[in-house]
mmCIF file of N, CA and C in Angstrom:
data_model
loop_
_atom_site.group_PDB
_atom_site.id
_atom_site.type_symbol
_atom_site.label_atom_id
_atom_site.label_comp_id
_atom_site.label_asym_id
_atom_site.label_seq_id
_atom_site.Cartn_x
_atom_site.Cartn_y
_atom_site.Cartn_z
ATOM 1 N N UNK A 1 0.861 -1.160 0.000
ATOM 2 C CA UNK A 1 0.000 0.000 0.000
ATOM 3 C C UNK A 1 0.910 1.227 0.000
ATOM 4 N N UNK A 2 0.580 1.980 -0.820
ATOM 5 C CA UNK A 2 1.300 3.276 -1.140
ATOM 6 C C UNK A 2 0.717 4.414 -1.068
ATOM 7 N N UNK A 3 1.441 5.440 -0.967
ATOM 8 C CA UNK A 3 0.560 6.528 -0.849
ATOM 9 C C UNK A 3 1.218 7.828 -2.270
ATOM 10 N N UNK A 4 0.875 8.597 -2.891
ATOM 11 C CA UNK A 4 1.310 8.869 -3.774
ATOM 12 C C UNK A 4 2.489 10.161 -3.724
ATOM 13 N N UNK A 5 1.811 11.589 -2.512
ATOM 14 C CA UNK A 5 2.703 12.296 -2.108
ATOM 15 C C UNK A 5 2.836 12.304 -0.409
ATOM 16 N N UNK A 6 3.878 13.124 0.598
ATOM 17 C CA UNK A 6 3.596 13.000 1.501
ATOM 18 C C UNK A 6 2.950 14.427 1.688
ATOM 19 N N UNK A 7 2.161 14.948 0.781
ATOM 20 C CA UNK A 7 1.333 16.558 1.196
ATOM 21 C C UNK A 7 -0.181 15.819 1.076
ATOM 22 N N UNK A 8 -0.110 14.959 0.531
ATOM 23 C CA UNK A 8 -1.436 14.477 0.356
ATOM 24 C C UNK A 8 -2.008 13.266 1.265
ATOM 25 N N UNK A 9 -1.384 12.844 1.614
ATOM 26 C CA UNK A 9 -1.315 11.799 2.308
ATOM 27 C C UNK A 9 -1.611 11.928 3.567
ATOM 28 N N UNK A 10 -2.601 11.013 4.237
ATOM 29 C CA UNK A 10 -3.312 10.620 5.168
ATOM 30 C C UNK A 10 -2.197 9.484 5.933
ATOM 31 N N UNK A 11 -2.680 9.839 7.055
ATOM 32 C CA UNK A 11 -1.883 8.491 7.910
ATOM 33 C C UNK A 11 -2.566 8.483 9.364
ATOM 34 N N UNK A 12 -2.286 6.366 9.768
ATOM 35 C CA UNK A 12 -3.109 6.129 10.689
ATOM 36 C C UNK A 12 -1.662 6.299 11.503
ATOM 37 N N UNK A 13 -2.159 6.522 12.986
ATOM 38 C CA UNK A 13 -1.419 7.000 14.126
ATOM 39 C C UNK A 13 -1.481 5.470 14.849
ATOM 40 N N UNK A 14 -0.461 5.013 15.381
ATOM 41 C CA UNK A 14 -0.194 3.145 15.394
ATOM 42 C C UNK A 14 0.488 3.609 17.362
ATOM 43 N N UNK A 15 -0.243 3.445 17.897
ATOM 44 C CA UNK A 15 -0.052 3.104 19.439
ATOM 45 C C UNK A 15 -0.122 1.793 19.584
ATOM 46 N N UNK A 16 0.827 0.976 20.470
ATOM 47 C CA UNK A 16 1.464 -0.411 20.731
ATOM 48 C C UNK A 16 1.191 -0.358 21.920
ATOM 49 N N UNK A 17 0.413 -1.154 22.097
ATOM 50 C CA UNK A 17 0.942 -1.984 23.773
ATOM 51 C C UNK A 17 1.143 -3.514 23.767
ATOM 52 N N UNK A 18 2.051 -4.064 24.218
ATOM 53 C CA UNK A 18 2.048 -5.403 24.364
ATOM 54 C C UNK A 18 2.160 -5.786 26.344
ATOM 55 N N UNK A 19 1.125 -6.757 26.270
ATOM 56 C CA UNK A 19 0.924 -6.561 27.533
ATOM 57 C C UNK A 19 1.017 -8.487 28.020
ATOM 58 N N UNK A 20 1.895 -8.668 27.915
ATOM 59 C CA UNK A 20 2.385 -10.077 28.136
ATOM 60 C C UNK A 20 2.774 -10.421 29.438
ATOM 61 N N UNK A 21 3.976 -10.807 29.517
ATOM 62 C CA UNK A 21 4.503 -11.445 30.829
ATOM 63 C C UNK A 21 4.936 -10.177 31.827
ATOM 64 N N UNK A 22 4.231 -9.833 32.587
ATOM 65 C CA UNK A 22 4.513 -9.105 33.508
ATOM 66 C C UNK A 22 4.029 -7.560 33.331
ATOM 67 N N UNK A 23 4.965 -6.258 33.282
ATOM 68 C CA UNK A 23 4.591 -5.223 32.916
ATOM 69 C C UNK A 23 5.760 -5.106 31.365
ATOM 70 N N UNK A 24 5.889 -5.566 30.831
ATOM 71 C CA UNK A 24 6.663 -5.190 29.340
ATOM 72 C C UNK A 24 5.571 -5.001 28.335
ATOM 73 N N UNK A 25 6.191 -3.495 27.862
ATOM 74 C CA UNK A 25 5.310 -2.948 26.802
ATOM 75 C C UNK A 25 6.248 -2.293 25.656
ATOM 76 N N UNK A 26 5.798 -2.221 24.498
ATOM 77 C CA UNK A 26 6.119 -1.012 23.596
ATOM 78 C C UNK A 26 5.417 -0.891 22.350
ATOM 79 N N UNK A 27 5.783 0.109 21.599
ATOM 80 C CA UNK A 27 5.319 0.932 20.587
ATOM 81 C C UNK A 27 5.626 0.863 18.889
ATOM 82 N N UNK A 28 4.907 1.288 18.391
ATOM 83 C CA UNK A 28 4.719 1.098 17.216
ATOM 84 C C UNK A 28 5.232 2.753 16.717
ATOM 85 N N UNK A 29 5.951 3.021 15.886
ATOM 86 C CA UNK A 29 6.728 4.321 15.336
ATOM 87 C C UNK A 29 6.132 4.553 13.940
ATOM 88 N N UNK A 30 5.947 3.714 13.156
ATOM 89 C CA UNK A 30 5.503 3.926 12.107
ATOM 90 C C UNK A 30 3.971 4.357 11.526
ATOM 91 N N UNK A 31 3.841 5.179 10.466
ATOM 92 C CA UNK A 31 2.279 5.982 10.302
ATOM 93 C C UNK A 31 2.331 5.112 9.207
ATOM 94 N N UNK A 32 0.830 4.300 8.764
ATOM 95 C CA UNK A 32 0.500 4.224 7.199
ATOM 96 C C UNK A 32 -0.580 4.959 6.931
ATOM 97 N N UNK A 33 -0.634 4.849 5.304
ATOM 98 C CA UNK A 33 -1.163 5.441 5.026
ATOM 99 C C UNK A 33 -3.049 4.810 4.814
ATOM 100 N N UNK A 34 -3.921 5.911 5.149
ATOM 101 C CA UNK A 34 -5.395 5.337 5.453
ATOM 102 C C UNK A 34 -5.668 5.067 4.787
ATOM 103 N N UNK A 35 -6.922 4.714 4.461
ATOM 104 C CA UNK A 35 -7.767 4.350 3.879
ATOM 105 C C UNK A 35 -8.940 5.509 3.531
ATOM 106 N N UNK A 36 -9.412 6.271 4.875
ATOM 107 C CA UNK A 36 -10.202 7.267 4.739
ATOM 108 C C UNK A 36 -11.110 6.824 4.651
ATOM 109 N N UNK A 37 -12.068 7.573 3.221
ATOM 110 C CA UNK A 37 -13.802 7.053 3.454
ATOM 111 C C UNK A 37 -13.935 5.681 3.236
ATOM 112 N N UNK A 38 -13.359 5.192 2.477
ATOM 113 C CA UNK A 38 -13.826 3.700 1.972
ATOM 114 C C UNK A 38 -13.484 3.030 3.203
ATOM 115 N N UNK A 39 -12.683 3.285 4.383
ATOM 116 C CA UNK A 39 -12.746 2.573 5.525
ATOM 117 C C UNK A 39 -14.139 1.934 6.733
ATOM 118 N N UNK A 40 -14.772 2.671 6.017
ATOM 119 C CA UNK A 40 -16.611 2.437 6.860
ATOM 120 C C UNK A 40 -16.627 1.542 6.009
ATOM 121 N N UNK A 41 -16.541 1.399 4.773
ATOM 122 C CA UNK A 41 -17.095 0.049 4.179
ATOM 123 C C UNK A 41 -16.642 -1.285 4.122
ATOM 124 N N UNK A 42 -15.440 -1.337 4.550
ATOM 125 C CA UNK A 42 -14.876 -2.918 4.775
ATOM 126 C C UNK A 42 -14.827 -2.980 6.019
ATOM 127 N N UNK A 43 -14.547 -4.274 6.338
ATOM 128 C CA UNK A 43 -14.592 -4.877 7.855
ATOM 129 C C UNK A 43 -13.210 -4.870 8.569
ATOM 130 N N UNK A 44 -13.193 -4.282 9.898
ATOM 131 C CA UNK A 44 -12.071 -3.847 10.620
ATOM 132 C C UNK A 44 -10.846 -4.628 10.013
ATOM 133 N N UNK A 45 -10.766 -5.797 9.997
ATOM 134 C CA UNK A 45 -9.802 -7.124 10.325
ATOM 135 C C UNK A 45 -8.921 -7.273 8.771
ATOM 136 N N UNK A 46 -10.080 -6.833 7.455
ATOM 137 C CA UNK A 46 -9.249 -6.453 6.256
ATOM 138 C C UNK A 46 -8.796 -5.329 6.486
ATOM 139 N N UNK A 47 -9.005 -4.247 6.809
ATOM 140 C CA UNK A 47 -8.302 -3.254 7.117
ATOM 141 C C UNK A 47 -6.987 -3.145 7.761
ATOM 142 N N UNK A 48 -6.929 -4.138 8.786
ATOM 143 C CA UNK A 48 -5.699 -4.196 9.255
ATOM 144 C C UNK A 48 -4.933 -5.443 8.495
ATOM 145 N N UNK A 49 -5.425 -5.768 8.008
ATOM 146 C CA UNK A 49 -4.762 -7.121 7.145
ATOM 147 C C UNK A 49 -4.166 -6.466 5.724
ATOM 148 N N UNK A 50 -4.369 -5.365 5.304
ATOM 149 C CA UNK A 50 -3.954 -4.723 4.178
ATOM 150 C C UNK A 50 -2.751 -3.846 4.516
ATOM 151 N N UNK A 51 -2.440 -3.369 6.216
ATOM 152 C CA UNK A 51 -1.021 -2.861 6.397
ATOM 153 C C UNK A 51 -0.218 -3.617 6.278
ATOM 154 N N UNK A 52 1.305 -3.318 6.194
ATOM 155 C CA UNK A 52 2.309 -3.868 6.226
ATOM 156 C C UNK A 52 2.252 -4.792 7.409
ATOM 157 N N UNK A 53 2.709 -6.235 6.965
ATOM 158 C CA UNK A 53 2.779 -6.986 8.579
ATOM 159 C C UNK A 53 4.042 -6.775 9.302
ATOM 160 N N UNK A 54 4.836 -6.670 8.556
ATOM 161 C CA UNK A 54 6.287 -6.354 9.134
ATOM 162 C C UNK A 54 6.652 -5.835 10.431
ATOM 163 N N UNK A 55 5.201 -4.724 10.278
ATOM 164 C CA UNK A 55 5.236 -3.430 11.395
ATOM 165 C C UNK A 55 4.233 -4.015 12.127
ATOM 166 N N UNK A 56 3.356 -4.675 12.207
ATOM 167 C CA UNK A 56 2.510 -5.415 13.241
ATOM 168 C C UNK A 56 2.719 -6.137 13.634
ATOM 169 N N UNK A 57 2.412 -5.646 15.341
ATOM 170 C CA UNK A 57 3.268 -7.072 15.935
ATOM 171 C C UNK A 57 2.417 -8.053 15.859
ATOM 172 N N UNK A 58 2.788 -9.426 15.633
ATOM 173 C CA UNK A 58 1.655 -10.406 15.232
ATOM 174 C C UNK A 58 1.063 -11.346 16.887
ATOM 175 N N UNK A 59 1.916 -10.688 18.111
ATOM 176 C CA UNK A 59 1.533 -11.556 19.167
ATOM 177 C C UNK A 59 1.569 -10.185 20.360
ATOM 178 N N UNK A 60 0.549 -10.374 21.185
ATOM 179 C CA UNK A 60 0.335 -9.040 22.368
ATOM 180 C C UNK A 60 -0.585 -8.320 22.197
ATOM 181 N N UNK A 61 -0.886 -7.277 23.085
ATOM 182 C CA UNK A 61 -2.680 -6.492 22.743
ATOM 183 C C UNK A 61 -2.132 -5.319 22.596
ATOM 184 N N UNK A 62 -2.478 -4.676 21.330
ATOM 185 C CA UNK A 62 -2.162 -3.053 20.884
ATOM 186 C C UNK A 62 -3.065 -2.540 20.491
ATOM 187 N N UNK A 63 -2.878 -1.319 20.344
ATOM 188 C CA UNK A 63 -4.291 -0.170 19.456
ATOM 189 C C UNK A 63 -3.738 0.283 18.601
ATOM 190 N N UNK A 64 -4.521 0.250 17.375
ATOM 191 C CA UNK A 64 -4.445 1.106 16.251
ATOM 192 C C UNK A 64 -5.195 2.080 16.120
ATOM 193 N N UNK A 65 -4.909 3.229 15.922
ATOM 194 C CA UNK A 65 -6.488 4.621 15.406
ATOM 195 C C UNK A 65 -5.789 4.841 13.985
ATOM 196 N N UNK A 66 -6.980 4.478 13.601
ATOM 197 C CA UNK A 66 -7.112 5.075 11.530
ATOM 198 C C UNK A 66 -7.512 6.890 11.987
ATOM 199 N N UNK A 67 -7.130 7.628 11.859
ATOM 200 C CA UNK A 67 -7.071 8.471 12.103
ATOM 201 C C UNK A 67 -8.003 9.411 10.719
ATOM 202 N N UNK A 68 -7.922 9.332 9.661
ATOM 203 C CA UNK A 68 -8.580 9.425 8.158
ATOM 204 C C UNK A 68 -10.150 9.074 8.612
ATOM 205 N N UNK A 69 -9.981 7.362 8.935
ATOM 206 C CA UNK A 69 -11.271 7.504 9.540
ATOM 207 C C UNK A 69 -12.077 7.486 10.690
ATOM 208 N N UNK A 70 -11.623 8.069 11.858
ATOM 209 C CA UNK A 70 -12.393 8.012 12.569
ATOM 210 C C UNK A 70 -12.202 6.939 13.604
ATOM 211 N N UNK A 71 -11.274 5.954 13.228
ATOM 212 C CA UNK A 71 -12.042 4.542 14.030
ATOM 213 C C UNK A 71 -10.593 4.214 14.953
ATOM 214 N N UNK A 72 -10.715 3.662 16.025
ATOM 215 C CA UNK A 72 -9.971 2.402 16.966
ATOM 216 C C UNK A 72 -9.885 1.084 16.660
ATOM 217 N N UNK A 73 -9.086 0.837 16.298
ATOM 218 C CA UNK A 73 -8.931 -1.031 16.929
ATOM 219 C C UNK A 73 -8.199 -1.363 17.422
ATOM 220 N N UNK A 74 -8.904 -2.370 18.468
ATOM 221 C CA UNK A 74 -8.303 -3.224 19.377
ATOM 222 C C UNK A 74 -7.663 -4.418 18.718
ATOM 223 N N UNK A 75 -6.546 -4.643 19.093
ATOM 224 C CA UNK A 75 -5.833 -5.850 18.794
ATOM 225 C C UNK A 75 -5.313 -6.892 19.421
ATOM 226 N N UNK A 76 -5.485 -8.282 19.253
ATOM 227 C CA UNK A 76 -4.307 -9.029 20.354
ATOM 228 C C UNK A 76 -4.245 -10.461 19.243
ATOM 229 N N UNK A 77 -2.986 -10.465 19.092
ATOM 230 C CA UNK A 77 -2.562 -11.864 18.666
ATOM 231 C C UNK A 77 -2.987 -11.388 17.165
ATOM 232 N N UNK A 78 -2.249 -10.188 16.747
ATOM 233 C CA UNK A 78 -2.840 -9.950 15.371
ATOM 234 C C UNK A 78 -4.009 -10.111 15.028
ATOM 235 N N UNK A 79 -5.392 -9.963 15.482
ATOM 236 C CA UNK A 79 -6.648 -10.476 15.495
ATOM 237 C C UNK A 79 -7.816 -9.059 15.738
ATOM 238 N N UNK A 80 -8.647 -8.488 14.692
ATOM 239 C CA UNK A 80 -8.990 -7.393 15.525
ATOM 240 C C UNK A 80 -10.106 -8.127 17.004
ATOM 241 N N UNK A 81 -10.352 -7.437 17.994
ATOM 242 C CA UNK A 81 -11.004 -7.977 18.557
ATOM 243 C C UNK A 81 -12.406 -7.005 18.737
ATOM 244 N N UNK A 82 -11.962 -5.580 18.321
ATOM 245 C CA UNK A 82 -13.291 -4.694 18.563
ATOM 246 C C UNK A 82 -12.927 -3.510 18.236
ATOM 247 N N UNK A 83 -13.734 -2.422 17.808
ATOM 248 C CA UNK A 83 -13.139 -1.326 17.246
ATOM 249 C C UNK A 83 -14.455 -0.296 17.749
ATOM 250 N N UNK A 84 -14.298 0.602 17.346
ATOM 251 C CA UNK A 84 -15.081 1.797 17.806
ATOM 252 C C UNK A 84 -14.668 3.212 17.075
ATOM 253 N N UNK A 85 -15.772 3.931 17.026
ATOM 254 C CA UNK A 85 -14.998 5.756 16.624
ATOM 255 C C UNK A 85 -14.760 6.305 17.585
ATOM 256 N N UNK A 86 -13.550 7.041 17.083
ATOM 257 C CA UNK A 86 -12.928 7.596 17.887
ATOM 258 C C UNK A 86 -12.848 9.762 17.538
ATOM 259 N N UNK A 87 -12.809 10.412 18.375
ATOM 260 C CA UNK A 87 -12.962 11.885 17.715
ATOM 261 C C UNK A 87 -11.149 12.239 17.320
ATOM 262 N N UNK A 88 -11.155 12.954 15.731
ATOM 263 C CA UNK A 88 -9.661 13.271 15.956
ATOM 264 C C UNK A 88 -9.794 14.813 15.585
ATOM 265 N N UNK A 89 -8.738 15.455 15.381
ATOM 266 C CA UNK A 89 -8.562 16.414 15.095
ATOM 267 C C UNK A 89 -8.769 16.860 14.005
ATOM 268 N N UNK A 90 -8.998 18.604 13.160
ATOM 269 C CA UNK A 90 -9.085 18.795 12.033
ATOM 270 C C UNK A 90 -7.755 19.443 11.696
ATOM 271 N N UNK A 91 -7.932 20.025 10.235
ATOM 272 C CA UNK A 91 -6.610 20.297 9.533
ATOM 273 C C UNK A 91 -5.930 21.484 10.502
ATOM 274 N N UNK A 92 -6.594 22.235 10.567
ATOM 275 C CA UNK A 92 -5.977 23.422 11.716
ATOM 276 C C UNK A 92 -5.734 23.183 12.944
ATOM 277 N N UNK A 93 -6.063 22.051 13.430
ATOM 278 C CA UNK A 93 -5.420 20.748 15.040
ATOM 279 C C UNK A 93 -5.663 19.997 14.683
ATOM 280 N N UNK A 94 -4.777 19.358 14.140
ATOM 281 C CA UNK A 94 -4.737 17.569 13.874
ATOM 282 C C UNK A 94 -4.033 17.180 14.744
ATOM 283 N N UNK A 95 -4.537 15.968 14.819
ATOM 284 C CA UNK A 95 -4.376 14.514 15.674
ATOM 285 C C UNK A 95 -2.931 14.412 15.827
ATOM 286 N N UNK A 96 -2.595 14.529 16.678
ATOM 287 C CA UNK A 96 -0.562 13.998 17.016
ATOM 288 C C UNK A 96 -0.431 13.050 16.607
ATOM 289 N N UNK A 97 0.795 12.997 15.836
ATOM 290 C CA UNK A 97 1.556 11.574 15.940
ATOM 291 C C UNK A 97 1.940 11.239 16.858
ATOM 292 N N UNK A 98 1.873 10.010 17.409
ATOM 293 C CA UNK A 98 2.841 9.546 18.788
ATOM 294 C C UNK A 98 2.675 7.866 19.085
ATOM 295 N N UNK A 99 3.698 7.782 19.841
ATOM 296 C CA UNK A 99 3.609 6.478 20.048
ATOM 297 C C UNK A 99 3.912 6.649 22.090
ATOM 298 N N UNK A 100 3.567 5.376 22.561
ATOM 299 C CA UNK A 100 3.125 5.332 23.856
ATOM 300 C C UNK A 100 2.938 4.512 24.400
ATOM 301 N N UNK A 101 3.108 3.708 26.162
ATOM 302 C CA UNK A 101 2.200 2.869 26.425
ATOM 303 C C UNK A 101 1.150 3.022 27.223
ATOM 304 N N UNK A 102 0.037 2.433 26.665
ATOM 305 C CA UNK A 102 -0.901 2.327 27.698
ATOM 306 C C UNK A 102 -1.239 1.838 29.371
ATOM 307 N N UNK A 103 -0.694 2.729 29.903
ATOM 308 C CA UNK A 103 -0.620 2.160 31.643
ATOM 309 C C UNK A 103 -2.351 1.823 32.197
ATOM 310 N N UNK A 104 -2.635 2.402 31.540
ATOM 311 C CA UNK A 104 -4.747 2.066 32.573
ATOM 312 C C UNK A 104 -5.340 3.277 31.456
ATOM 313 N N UNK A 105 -6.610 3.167 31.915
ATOM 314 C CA UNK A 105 -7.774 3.324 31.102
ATOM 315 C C UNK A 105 -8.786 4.155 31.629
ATOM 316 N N UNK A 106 -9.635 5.142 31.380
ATOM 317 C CA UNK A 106 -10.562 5.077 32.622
ATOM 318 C C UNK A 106 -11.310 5.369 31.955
ATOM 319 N N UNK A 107 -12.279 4.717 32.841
ATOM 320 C CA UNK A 107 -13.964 4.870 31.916
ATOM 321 C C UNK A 107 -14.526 5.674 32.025
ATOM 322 N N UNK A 108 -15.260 6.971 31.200
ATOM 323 C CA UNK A 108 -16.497 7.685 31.236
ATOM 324 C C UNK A 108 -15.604 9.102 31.901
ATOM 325 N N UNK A 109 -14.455 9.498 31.428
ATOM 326 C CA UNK A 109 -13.449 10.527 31.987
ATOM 327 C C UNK A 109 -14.406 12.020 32.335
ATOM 328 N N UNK A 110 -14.183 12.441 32.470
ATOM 329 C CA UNK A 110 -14.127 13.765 32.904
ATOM 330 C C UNK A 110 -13.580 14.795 32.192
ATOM 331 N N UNK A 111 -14.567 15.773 31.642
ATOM 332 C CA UNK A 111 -12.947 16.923 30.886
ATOM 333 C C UNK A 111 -13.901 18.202 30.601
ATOM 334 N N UNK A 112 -13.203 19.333 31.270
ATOM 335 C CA UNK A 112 -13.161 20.403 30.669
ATOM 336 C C UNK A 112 -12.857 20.897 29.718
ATOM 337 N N UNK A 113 -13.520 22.280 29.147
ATOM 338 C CA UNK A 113 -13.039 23.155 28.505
ATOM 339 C C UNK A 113 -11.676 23.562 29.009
ATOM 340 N N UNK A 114 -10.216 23.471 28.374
ATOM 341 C CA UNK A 114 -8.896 24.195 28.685
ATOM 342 C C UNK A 114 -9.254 25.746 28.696
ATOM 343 N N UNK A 115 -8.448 26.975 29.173
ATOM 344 C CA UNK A 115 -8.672 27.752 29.514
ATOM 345 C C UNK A 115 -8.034 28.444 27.826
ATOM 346 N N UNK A 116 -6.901 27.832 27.368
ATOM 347 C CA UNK A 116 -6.502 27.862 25.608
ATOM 348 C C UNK A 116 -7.441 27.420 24.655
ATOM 349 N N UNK A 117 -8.280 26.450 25.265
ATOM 350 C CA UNK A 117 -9.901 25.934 24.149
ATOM 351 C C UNK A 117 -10.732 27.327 24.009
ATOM 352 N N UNK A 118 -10.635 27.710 25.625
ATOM 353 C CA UNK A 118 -11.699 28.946 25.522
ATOM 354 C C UNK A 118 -11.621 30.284 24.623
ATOM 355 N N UNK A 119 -10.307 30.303 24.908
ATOM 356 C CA UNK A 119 -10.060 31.850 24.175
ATOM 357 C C UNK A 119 -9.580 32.047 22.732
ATOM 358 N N UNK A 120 -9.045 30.683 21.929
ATOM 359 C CA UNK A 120 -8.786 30.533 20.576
ATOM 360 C C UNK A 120 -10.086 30.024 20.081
ATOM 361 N N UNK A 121 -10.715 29.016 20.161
ATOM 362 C CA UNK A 121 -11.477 28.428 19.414
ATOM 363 C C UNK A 121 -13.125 28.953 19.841
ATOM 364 N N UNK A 122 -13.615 29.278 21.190
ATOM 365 C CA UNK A 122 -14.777 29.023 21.664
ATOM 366 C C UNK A 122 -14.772 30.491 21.798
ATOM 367 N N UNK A 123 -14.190 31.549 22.091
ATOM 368 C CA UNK A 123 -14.553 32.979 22.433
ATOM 369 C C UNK A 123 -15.036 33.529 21.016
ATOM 370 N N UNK A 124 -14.029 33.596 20.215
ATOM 371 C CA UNK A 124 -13.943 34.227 18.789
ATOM 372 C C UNK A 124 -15.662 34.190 17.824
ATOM 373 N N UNK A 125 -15.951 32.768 18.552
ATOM 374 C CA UNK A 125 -17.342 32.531 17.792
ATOM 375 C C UNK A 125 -18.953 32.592 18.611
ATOM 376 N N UNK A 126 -18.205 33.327 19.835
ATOM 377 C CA UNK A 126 -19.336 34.338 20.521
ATOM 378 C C UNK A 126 -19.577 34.997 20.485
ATOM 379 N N UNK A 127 -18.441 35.678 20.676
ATOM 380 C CA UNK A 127 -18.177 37.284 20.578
ATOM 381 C C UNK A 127 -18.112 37.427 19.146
#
């Protein structure tokens, strides 16, 4: 899978966790390139079966976010196991690249407006 320029080009954001024997984890460095809209129309598991395997680890539980479209998957043992949408950023704040491990989770979080949300993005279109 190729992508044609890198100005044009879309890419999914590849967070690793491998969560095996004990606490050993790591990360995935590499972005491919999405899929985008046509990603709602095939099923999670071809989707991830069409990246490079090289770069997937084929044993441990990691997350992928397609970032183009929208979506999460869960992974373990190279296998999707469940996926979901996820919110990302637009062209004027897009989505970070990064890689990471996942230490815990928490359900149903909590979050404010930042006090920098308020006055760039949310004041301008009140006032």
């Amino acid at each position: 899978m190729t992508a044609t320029t890198s100005r044009n080009r879309k890419y999914v954001i590849a967070l690793a966790v491998f969560l095996g024997a004990g606490v050993s984890a790591f990360g995935l460095a590499r972005f491919y390139p999405a899929l985008g809209p046509i990603a709602g129309s095939i099923t999670p598991q071809l989707y991830v079966d069409s990246l490079p395997t090289a770069d997937i680890p084929q044993q441990g539980r990691y997350v992928l976010v397609d970032a183009a479209s929208a979506r999460l998957y869960m992974m373990e043992n190279g296998r999707v196991q469940d996926s979901m949408r996820v919110i990302v950023g637009k062209p004027d704040s897009p989505t970070p690249k990064l890689k990471d491990v996942i230490k815990y989770a928490t359900l149903n979080p909590y979050w404010h407006v930042t006090p920098d949300l308020a006055r760039t993005i949310i004041a301008p279109n009140v006032l």
